[in-house]
PDB file of C-alpha atoms in Angstrom:
ATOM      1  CA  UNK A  71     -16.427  11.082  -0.120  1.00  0.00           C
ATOM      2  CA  UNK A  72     -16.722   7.075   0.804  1.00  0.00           C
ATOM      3  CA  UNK A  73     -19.321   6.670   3.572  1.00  0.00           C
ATOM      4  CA  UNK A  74     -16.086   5.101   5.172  1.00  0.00           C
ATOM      5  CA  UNK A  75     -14.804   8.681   5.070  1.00  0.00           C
ATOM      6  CA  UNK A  76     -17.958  10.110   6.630  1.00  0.00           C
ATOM      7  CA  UNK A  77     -17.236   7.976  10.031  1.00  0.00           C
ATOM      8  CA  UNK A  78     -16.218   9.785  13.126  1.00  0.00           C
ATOM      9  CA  UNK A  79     -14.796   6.124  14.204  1.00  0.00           C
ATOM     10  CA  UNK A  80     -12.920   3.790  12.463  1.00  0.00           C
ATOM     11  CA  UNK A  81     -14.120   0.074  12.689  1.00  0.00           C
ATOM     12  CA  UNK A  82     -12.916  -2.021  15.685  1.00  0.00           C
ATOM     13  CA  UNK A  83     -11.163  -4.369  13.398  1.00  0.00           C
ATOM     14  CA  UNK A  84      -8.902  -4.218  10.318  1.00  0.00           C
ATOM     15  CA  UNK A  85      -6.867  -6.964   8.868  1.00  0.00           C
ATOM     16  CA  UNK A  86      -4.201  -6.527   6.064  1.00  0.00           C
ATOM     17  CA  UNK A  87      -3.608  -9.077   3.846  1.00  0.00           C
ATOM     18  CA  UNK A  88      -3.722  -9.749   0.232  1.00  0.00           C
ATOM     19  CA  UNK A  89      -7.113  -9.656  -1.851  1.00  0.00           C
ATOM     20  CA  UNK A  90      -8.377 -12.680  -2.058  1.00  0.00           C
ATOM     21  CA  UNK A  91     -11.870 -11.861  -3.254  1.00  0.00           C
ATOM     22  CA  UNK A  92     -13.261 -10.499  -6.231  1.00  0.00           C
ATOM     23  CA  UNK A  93     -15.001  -8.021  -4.007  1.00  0.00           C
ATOM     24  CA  UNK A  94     -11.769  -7.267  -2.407  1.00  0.00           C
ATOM     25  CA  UNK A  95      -9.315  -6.120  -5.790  1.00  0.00           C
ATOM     26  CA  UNK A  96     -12.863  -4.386  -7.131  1.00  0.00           C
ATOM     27  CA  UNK A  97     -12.716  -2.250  -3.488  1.00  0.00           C
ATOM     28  CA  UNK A  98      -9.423  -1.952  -3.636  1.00  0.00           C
ATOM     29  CA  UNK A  99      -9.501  -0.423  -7.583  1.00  0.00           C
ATOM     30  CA  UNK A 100     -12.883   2.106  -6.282  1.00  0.00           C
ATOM     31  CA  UNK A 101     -10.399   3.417  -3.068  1.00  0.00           C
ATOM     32  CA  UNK A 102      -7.578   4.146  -5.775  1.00  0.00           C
ATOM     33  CA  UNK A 103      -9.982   6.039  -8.224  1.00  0.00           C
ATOM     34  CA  UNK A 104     -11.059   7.831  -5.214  1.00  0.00           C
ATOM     35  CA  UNK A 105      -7.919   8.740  -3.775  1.00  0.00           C
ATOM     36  CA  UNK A 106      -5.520   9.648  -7.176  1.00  0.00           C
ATOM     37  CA  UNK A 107      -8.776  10.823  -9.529  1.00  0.00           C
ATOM     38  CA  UNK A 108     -11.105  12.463  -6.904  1.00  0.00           C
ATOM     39  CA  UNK A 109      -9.302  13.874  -3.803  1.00  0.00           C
ATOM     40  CA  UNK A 110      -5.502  13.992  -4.821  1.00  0.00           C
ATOM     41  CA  UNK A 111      -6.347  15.169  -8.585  1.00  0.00           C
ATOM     42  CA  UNK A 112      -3.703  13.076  -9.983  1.00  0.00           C
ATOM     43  CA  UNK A 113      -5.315  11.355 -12.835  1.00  0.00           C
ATOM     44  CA  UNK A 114      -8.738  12.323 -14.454  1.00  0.00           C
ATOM     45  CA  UNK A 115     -10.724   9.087 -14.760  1.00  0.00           C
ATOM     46  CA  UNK A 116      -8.380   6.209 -13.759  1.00  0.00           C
ATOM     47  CA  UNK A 117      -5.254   5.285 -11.997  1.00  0.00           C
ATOM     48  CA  UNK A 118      -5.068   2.089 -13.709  1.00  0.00           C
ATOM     49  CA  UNK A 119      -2.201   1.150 -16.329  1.00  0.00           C
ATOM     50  CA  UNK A 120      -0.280  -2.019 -17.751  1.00  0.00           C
ATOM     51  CA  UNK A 121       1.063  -2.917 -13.427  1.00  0.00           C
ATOM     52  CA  UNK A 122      -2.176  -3.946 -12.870  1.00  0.00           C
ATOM     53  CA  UNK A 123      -2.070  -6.856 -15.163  1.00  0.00           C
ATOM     54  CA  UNK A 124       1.077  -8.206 -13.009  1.00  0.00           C
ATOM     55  CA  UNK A 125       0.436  -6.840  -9.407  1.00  0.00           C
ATOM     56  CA  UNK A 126      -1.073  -8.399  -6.583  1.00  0.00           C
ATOM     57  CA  UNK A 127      -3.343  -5.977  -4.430  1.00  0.00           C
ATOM     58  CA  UNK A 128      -3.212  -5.926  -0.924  1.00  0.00           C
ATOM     59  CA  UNK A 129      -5.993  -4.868   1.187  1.00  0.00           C
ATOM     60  CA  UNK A 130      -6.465  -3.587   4.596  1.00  0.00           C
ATOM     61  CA  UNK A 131     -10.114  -4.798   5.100  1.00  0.00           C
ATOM     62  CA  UNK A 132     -12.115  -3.350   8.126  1.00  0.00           C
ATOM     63  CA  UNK A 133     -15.224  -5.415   9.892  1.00  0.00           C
ATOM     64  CA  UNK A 134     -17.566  -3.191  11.660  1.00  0.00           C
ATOM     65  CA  UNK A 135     -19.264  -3.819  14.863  1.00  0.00           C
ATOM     66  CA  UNK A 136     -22.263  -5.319  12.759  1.00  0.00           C
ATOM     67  CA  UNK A 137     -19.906  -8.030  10.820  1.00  0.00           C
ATOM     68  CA  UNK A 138     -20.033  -5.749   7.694  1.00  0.00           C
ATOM     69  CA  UNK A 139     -16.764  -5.858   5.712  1.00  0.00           C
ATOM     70  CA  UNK A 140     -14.996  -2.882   3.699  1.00  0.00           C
ATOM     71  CA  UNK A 141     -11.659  -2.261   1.831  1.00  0.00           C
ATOM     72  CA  UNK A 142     -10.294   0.734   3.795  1.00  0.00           C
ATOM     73  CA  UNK A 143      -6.709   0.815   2.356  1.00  0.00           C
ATOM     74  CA  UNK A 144      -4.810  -0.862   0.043  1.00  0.00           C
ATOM     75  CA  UNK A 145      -1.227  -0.779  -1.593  1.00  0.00           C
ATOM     76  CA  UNK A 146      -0.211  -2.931  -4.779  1.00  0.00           C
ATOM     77  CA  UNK A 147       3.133  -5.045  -5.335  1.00  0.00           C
ATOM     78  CA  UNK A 148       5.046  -6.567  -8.301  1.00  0.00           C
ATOM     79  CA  UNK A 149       8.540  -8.226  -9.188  1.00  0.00           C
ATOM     80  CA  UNK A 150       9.950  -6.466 -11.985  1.00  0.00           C
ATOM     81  CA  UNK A 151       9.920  -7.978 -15.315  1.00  0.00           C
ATOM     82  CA  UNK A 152      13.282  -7.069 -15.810  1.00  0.00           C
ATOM     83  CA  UNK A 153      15.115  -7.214 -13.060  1.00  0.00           C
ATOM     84  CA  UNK A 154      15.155 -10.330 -10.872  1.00  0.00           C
ATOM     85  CA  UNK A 155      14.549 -10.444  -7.188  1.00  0.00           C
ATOM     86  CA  UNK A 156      13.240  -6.436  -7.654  1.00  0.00           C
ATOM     87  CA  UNK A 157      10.022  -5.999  -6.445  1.00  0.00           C
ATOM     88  CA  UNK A 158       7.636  -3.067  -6.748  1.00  0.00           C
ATOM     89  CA  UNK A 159       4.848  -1.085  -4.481  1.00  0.00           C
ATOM     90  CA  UNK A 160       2.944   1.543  -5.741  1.00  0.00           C
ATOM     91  CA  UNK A 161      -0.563   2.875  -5.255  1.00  0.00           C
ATOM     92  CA  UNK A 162      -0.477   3.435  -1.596  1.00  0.00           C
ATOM     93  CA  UNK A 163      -3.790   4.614  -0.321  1.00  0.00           C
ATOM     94  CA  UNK A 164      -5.605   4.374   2.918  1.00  0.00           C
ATOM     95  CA  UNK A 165      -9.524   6.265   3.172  1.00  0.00           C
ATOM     96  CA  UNK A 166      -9.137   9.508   4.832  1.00  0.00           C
ATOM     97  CA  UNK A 167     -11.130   8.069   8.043  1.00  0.00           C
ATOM     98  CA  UNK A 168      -8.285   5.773   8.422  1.00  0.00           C
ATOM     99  CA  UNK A 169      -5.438   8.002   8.190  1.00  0.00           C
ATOM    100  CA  UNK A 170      -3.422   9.829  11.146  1.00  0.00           C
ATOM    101  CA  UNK A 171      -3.999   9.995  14.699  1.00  0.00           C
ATOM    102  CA  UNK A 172      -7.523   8.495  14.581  1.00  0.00           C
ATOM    103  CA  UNK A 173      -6.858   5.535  12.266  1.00  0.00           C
ATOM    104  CA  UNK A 174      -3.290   4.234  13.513  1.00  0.00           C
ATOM    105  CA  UNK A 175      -0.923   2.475  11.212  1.00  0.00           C
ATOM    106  CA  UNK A 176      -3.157   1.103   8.247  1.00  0.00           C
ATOM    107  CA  UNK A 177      -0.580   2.516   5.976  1.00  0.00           C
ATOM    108  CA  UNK A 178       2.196   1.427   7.550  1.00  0.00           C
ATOM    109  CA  UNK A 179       0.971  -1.932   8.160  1.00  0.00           C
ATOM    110  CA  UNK A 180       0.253  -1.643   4.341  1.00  0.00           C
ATOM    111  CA  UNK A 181       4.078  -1.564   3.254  1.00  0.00           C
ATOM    112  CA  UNK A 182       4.911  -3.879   6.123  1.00  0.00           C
ATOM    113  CA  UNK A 183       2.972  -6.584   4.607  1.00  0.00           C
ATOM    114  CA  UNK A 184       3.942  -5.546   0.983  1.00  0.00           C
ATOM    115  CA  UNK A 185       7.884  -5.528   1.480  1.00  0.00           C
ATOM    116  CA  UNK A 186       7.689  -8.818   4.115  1.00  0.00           C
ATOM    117  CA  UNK A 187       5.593 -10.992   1.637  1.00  0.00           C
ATOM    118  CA  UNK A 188       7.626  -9.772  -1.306  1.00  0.00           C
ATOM    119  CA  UNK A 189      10.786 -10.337   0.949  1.00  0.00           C
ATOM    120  CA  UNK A 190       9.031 -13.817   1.655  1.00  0.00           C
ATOM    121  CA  UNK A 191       8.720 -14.635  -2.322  1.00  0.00           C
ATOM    122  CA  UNK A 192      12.397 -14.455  -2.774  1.00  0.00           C
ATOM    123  CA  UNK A 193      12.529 -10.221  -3.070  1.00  0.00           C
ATOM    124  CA  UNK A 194      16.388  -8.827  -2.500  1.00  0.00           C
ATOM    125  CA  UNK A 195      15.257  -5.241  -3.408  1.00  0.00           C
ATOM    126  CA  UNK A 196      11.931  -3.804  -2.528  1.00  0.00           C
ATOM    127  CA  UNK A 197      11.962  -0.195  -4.469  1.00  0.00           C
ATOM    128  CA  UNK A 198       8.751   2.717  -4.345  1.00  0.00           C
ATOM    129  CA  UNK A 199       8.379   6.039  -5.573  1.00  0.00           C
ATOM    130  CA  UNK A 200       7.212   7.716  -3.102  1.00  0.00           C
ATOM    131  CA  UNK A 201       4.966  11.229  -2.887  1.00  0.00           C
ATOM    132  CA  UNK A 202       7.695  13.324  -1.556  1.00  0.00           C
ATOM    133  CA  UNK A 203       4.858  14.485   1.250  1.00  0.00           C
ATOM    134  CA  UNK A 204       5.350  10.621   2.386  1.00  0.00           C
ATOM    135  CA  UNK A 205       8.834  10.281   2.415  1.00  0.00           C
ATOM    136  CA  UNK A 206       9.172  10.820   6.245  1.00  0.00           C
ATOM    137  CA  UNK A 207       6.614   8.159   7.233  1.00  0.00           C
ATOM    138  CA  UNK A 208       9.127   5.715   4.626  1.00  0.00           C
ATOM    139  CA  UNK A 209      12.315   6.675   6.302  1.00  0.00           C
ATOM    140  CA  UNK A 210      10.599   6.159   9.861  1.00  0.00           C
ATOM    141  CA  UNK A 211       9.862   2.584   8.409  1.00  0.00           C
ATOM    142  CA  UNK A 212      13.338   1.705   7.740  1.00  0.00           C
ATOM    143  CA  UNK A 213      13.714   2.997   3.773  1.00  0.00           C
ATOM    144  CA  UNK A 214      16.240   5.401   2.238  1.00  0.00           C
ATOM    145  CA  UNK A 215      15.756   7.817  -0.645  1.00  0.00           C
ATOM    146  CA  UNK A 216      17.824   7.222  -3.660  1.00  0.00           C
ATOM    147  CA  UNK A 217      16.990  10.049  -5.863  1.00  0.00           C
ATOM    148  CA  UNK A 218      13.890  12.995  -6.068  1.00  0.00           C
ATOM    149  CA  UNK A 219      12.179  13.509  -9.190  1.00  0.00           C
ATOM    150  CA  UNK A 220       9.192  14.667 -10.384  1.00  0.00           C
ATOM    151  CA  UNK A 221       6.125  12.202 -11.769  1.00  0.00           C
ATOM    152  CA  UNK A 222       3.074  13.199 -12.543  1.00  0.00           C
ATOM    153  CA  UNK A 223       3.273  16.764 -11.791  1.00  0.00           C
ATOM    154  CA  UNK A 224       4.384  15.533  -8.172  1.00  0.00           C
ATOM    155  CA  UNK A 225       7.691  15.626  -6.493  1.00  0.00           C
ATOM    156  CA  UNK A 226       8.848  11.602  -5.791  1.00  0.00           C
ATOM    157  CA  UNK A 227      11.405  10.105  -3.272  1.00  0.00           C
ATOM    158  CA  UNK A 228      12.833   6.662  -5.255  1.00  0.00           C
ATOM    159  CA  UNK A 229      13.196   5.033  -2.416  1.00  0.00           C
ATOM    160  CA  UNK A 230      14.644   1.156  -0.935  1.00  0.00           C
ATOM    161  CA  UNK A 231      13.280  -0.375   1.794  1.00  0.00           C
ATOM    162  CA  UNK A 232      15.887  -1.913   4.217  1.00  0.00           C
ATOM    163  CA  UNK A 233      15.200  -5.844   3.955  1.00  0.00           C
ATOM    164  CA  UNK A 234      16.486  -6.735   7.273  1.00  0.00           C
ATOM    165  CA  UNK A 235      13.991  -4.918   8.680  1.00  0.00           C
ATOM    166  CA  UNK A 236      11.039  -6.825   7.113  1.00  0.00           C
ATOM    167  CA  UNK A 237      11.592 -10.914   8.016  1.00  0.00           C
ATOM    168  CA  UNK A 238       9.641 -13.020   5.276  1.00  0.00           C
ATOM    169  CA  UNK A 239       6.142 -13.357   5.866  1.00  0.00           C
ATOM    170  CA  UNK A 240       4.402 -16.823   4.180  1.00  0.00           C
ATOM    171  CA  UNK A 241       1.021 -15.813   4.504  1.00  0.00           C
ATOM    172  CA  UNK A 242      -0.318 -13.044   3.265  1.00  0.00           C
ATOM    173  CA  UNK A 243      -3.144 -14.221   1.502  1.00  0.00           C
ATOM    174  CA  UNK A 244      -4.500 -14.643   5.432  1.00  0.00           C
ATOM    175  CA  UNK A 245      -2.431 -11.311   6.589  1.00  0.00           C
ATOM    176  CA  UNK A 246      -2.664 -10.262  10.117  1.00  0.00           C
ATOM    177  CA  UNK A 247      -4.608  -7.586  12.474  1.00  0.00           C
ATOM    178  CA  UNK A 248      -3.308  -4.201  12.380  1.00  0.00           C
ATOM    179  CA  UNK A 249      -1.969  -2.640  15.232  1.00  0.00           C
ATOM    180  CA  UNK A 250      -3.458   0.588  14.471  1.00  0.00           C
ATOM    181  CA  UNK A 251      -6.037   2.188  17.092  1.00  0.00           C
ATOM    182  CA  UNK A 252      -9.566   2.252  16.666  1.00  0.00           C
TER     183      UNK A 252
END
């Protein structure tokens, strides 16, 4: 467990945005590990693959009281190689301190910026597949499920997010302030 994970409060401030920093995608990677190797069991060492080389991460970074810095979610995007105008998220995952009641909408703000800045990069489909045990926070953020399926071992949503929903946004490399709690 992160030490983020061991806080009874999140930090007072948490901006989303894309990585920018070495620091950042290298935060982003260790979250991941810990979320699809250690507590979800999904993968055994890694959740990396061949995406990685294309994506670009996004981060939700939180500042402390203190001015200390941490990656405390993150989500990754791409356009799809073979289909124009498609774009991609995958990876979702937000540290347990973060998620539910106590840590507000760092996932949701997550896909918000990933669909807008996609949507704001010429994206006319935004497509996920989705941990079926997510699929109700998607469809409360304006996305429809095409098809289940199983990867991984896991039940999946494909699922679309609803474009009109998410105006472009030009700059996510800056991002914005949640709107979470906390």
């Amino acid at each position: 467990m992160s030490a983020v994970a061991q806080q009874t409060v999140p930090a007072p401030s948490v901006r989303i945005k894309w990585a920018t920093a070495e620091w950042e995608r290298a935060a982003a990677f260790a979250l991941r590990r810990e979320i699809f190797c250690e507590e979800q069991g999904v993968f055994a060492a890694d959740d990396r693959d061949e995406i990685d080389e294309i994506a670009i991460a996004l981060v939700a970074v939180a500042q402390d009281e203190i001015g200390a810095s941490r990656v405390v979610g993150t989500v990754r995007i791409h356009e799809d190689p073979t289909e124009l105008h498609t774009w991609w998220g995958s990876r979702l995952a937000v540290d347990q301190a973060y998620r539910g009641r106590a840590g507000g909408r760092i996932g949701s703000d997550l896909i918000r910026l990933a669909v807008s800045s996609a949507h704001g990069r010429g994206c006319r489909r935004f497509l996920a597949n989705v941990q079926s045990q997510n699929g109700l926070l998607f469809q409360r953020l304006h996305w429809r499920s095409m098809k289940e399926f199983d990867l991984f071992g896991r039940p999946h949503h494909r699922m679309e997010a609803d474009l009109e929903y998410y105006p472009p946004f030009d700059t996510p490399q800056v991002g914005f302030l949640s709107r979470g709690r906390g």
